[in-house]
C-alpha cells in the first residue's frame, strides 16, 4: 500500500505542479503535460513484457526489483475484490494527501523537493517489501488463474479501460488550468479542490471495494458512467464555481473505481495467468493515460481548456458504450493449489 501511494503520487504530481514546472523550465504548459504522457508510455510499453519475463519469479523478488507488480495473487479468489480495494485506497490517498501536499511543498520550496521525498518513500517501500513479503511461487498462489476465462470479454474490458483512461487524462492533466481560467478560482482554492477531488476518489474506491465482490459488473458500469457525467458537466457548467466543484467531485469519485473495477474484471475473465492479465490491463490503461495527456496537450493551443473536458467526456461515454455486458452464465471459481498442476498457458 505504501508503494501504491508512492507511485500514484509520483504519477499525478506533475498535474499539481504543471504551471510551476512550466515557468521553471521555460516551456509551455502543454509540453509539461507530456511528462504524464511519458510516464504512461513507459508503463504501457514495459508492463506486459516484464510480467512475461518475470512470470516464474516469486513476487517478493519482482517487487523488490521494480516495485511495479502488486501481489494480488497471494490472496484467495473470494477476497480479491477487497484486496484490489485496499490497494486502490492507498492509491487514492495519493490524491487526498500526496498530490496536495506535494503541490504545496513545490510552491514553497521548488518542485524538485516533493520529487526527492517520493524517491525516499520508494526506498522505504523497497526495503519493507524485501524484508517482509512472503516468497511464493506464482503458480502456487490461490489466484494465479482467472475464475471465468473469457478471451472476448477480456478484450472488451481492456478496450473500455483504455478509452476511459484516455478520456480522463485528456482533461484531468490540465485541471489546474481549467479551474483557474474557466472557473475563475484562486490558486489557494484550487489546492483545496485537489484535496476534495482526492477525498471523493477515496470515498469512491472505499464504497466500490466493499461491493466489488458482490456486484462487479454494476460497479464497472457505474464508475465509467459517473466519470463521463463529471467531465461533460465540467465542460457544460464549469464556468460556475459551484457547478465546477460538484462535477469535479463526481469525476474524482469515479477515477479510482474505474481502474479498480477493470482490474477486478481482469481477475475474473483472464484467459491465462492473472499476473499477465493485470499487466495487460496496466499497460492498456497507461497507454490511455499517455494518449489522453498528449491529446489534451494538442487541443490546448488549438481551442481552449474546456474543450479538453468535452473530448475527454465523449471518449469516456464511448468507453461506457463498449463496457462488457454481464456474463451469460454464472461464474465458477477456479482454484489452483500448491499440489495441483496448472493449466498450460501460451
mmCIF file with all atom_site columns, N, CA and C in Angstrom, residues 210-234:
data_model
loop_
_atom_site.group_PDB
_atom_site.id
_atom_site.type_symbol
_atom_site.label_atom_id
_atom_site.label_alt_id
_atom_site.label_comp_id
_atom_site.label_asym_id
_atom_site.label_entity_id
_atom_site.label_seq_id
_atom_site.pdbx_PDB_ins_code
_atom_site.Cartn_x
_atom_site.Cartn_y
_atom_site.Cartn_z
_atom_site.occupancy
_atom_site.B_iso_or_equiv
_atom_site.pdbx_formal_charge
_atom_site.auth_seq_id
_atom_site.auth_comp_id
_atom_site.auth_asym_id
_atom_site.auth_atom_id
_atom_site.pdbx_PDB_model_num
ATOM 1  N N  . UNK A 1 210 ? -15.972 -2.270 -1.143  1.00 0.00 ? 210 UNK A N  1
ATOM 2  C CA . UNK A 1 210 ? -16.857 -3.042 -0.273  1.00 0.00 ? 210 UNK A CA 1
ATOM 3  C C  . UNK A 1 210 ? -17.886 -3.844 -1.051  1.00 0.00 ? 210 UNK A C  1
ATOM 4  N N  . UNK A 1 211 ? -18.230 -3.366 -2.263  1.00 0.00 ? 211 UNK A N  1
ATOM 5  C CA . UNK A 1 211 ? -19.290 -4.002 -3.053  1.00 0.00 ? 211 UNK A CA 1
ATOM 6  C C  . UNK A 1 211 ? -18.771 -4.801 -4.244  1.00 0.00 ? 211 UNK A C  1
ATOM 7  N N  . UNK A 1 212 ? -17.470 -4.705 -4.483  1.00 0.00 ? 212 UNK A N  1
ATOM 8  C CA . UNK A 1 212 ? -16.918 -5.214 -5.738  1.00 0.00 ? 212 UNK A CA 1
ATOM 9  C C  . UNK A 1 212 ? -17.081 -6.720 -5.911  1.00 0.00 ? 212 UNK A C  1
ATOM 10 N N  . UNK A 1 213 ? -16.914 -7.480 -4.839  1.00 0.00 ? 213 UNK A N  1
ATOM 11 C CA . UNK A 1 213 ? -17.045 -8.935 -4.957  1.00 0.00 ? 213 UNK A CA 1
ATOM 12 C C  . UNK A 1 213 ? -18.488 -9.356 -5.244  1.00 0.00 ? 213 UNK A C  1
ATOM 13 N N  . UNK A 1 214 ? -19.457 -8.542 -4.814  1.00 0.00 ? 214 UNK A N  1
ATOM 14 C CA . UNK A 1 214 ? -20.868 -8.897 -4.986  1.00 0.00 ? 214 UNK A CA 1
ATOM 15 C C  . UNK A 1 214 ? -21.452 -8.359 -6.293  1.00 0.00 ? 214 UNK A C  1
ATOM 16 N N  . UNK A 1 215 ? -21.035 -7.154 -6.703  1.00 0.00 ? 215 UNK A N  1
ATOM 17 C CA . UNK A 1 215 ? -21.630 -6.519 -7.876  1.00 0.00 ? 215 UNK A CA 1
ATOM 18 C C  . UNK A 1 215 ? -20.541 -6.008 -8.830  1.00 0.00 ? 215 UNK A C  1
ATOM 19 N N  . UNK A 1 216 ? -19.709 -6.897 -9.365  1.00 0.00 ? 216 UNK A N  1
ATOM 20 C CA . UNK A 1 216 ? -18.581 -6.438 -10.187 1.00 0.00 ? 216 UNK A CA 1
ATOM 21 C C  . UNK A 1 216 ? -19.008 -5.706 -11.452 1.00 0.00 ? 216 UNK A C  1
ATOM 22 N N  . UNK A 1 217 ? -20.054 -6.199 -12.149 1.00 0.00 ? 217 UNK A N  1
ATOM 23 C CA . UNK A 1 217 ? -20.471 -5.581 -13.400 1.00 0.00 ? 217 UNK A CA 1
ATOM 24 C C  . UNK A 1 217 ? -21.102 -4.216 -13.164 1.00 0.00 ? 217 UNK A C  1
ATOM 25 N N  . UNK A 1 218 ? -22.001 -4.127 -12.194 1.00 0.00 ? 218 UNK A N  1
ATOM 26 C CA . UNK A 1 218 ? -22.658 -2.853 -11.899 1.00 0.00 ? 218 UNK A CA 1
ATOM 27 C C  . UNK A 1 218 ? -21.637 -1.813 -11.451 1.00 0.00 ? 218 UNK A C  1
ATOM 28 N N  . UNK A 1 219 ? -20.625 -2.236 -10.691 1.00 0.00 ? 219 UNK A N  1
ATOM 29 C CA . UNK A 1 219 ? -19.599 -1.305 -10.218 1.00 0.00 ? 219 UNK A CA 1
ATOM 30 C C  . UNK A 1 219 ? -18.819 -0.721 -11.389 1.00 0.00 ? 219 UNK A C  1
ATOM 31 N N  . UNK A 1 220 ? -18.468 -1.556 -12.364 1.00 0.00 ? 220 UNK A N  1
ATOM 32 C CA . UNK A 1 220 ? -17.711 -1.087 -13.528 1.00 0.00 ? 220 UNK A CA 1
ATOM 33 C C  . UNK A 1 220 ? -18.519 -0.079 -14.339 1.00 0.00 ? 220 UNK A C  1
ATOM 34 N N  . UNK A 1 221 ? -19.761 -0.433 -14.664 1.00 0.00 ? 221 UNK A N  1
ATOM 35 C CA . UNK A 1 221 ? -20.609 0.436  -15.486 1.00 0.00 ? 221 UNK A CA 1
ATOM 36 C C  . UNK A 1 221 ? -20.878 1.761  -14.785 1.00 0.00 ? 221 UNK A C  1
ATOM 37 N N  . UNK A 1 222 ? -21.174 1.706  -13.491 1.00 0.00 ? 222 UNK A N  1
ATOM 38 C CA . UNK A 1 222 ? -21.464 2.925  -12.733 1.00 0.00 ? 222 UNK A CA 1
ATOM 39 C C  . UNK A 1 222 ? -20.261 3.852  -12.677 1.00 0.00 ? 222 UNK A C  1
ATOM 40 N N  . UNK A 1 223 ? -19.074 3.290  -12.472 1.00 0.00 ? 223 UNK A N  1
ATOM 41 C CA . UNK A 1 223 ? -17.863 4.100  -12.376 1.00 0.00 ? 223 UNK A CA 1
ATOM 42 C C  . UNK A 1 223 ? -17.588 4.839  -13.687 1.00 0.00 ? 223 UNK A C  1
ATOM 43 N N  . UNK A 1 224 ? -17.663 4.129  -14.817 1.00 0.00 ? 224 UNK A N  1
ATOM 44 C CA . UNK A 1 224 ? -17.382 4.755  -16.109 1.00 0.00 ? 224 UNK A CA 1
ATOM 45 C C  . UNK A 1 224 ? -18.440 5.816  -16.437 1.00 0.00 ? 224 UNK A C  1
ATOM 46 N N  . UNK A 1 225 ? -19.714 5.513  -16.182 1.00 0.00 ? 225 UNK A N  1
ATOM 47 C CA . UNK A 1 225 ? -20.785 6.474  -16.465 1.00 0.00 ? 225 UNK A CA 1
ATOM 48 C C  . UNK A 1 225 ? -20.644 7.731  -15.608 1.00 0.00 ? 225 UNK A C  1
ATOM 49 N N  . UNK A 1 226 ? -20.270 7.562  -14.341 1.00 0.00 ? 226 UNK A N  1
ATOM 50 C CA . UNK A 1 226 ? -20.095 8.717  -13.450 1.00 0.00 ? 226 UNK A CA 1
ATOM 51 C C  . UNK A 1 226 ? -18.953 9.600  -13.915 1.00 0.00 ? 226 UNK A C  1
ATOM 52 N N  . UNK A 1 227 ? -17.872 8.983  -14.381 1.00 0.00 ? 227 UNK A N  1
ATOM 53 C CA . UNK A 1 227 ? -16.752 9.772  -14.918 1.00 0.00 ? 227 UNK A CA 1
ATOM 54 C C  . UNK A 1 227 ? -17.193 10.596 -16.120 1.00 0.00 ? 227 UNK A C  1
ATOM 55 N N  . UNK A 1 228 ? -17.983 9.996  -17.014 1.00 0.00 ? 228 UNK A N  1
ATOM 56 C CA . UNK A 1 228 ? -18.470 10.713 -18.198 1.00 0.00 ? 228 UNK A CA 1
ATOM 57 C C  . UNK A 1 228 ? -19.335 11.905 -17.801 1.00 0.00 ? 228 UNK A C  1
ATOM 58 N N  . UNK A 1 229 ? -20.235 11.703 -16.839 1.00 0.00 ? 229 UNK A N  1
ATOM 59 C CA . UNK A 1 229 ? -21.108 12.789 -16.383 1.00 0.00 ? 229 UNK A CA 1
ATOM 60 C C  . UNK A 1 229 ? -20.271 13.915 -15.773 1.00 0.00 ? 229 UNK A C  1
ATOM 61 N N  . UNK A 1 230 ? -19.283 13.566 -14.949 1.00 0.00 ? 230 UNK A N  1
ATOM 62 C CA . UNK A 1 230 ? -18.441 14.578 -14.327 1.00 0.00 ? 230 UNK A CA 1
ATOM 63 C C  . UNK A 1 230 ? -17.698 15.420 -15.346 1.00 0.00 ? 230 UNK A C  1
ATOM 64 N N  . UNK A 1 231 ? -17.116 14.777 -16.358 1.00 0.00 ? 231 UNK A N  1
ATOM 65 C CA . UNK A 1 231 ? -16.327 15.514 -17.347 1.00 0.00 ? 231 UNK A CA 1
ATOM 66 C C  . UNK A 1 231 ? -17.197 16.373 -18.254 1.00 0.00 ? 231 UNK A C  1
ATOM 67 N N  . UNK A 1 232 ? -18.309 15.813 -18.717 1.00 0.00 ? 232 UNK A N  1
ATOM 68 C CA . UNK A 1 232 ? -19.200 16.597 -19.573 1.00 0.00 ? 232 UNK A CA 1
ATOM 69 C C  . UNK A 1 232 ? -19.864 17.723 -18.792 1.00 0.00 ? 232 UNK A C  1
ATOM 70 N N  . UNK A 1 233 ? -20.130 17.487 -17.500 1.00 0.00 ? 233 UNK A N  1
ATOM 71 C CA . UNK A 1 233 ? -20.667 18.542 -16.656 1.00 0.00 ? 233 UNK A CA 1
ATOM 72 C C  . UNK A 1 233 ? -19.682 19.685 -16.473 1.00 0.00 ? 233 UNK A C  1
ATOM 73 N N  . UNK A 1 234 ? -18.402 19.363 -16.318 1.00 0.00 ? 234 UNK A N  1
ATOM 74 C CA . UNK A 1 234 ? -17.386 20.411 -16.218 1.00 0.00 ? 234 UNK A CA 1
ATOM 75 C C  . UNK A 1 234 ? -17.322 21.238 -17.494 1.00 0.00 ? 234 UNK A C  1
#
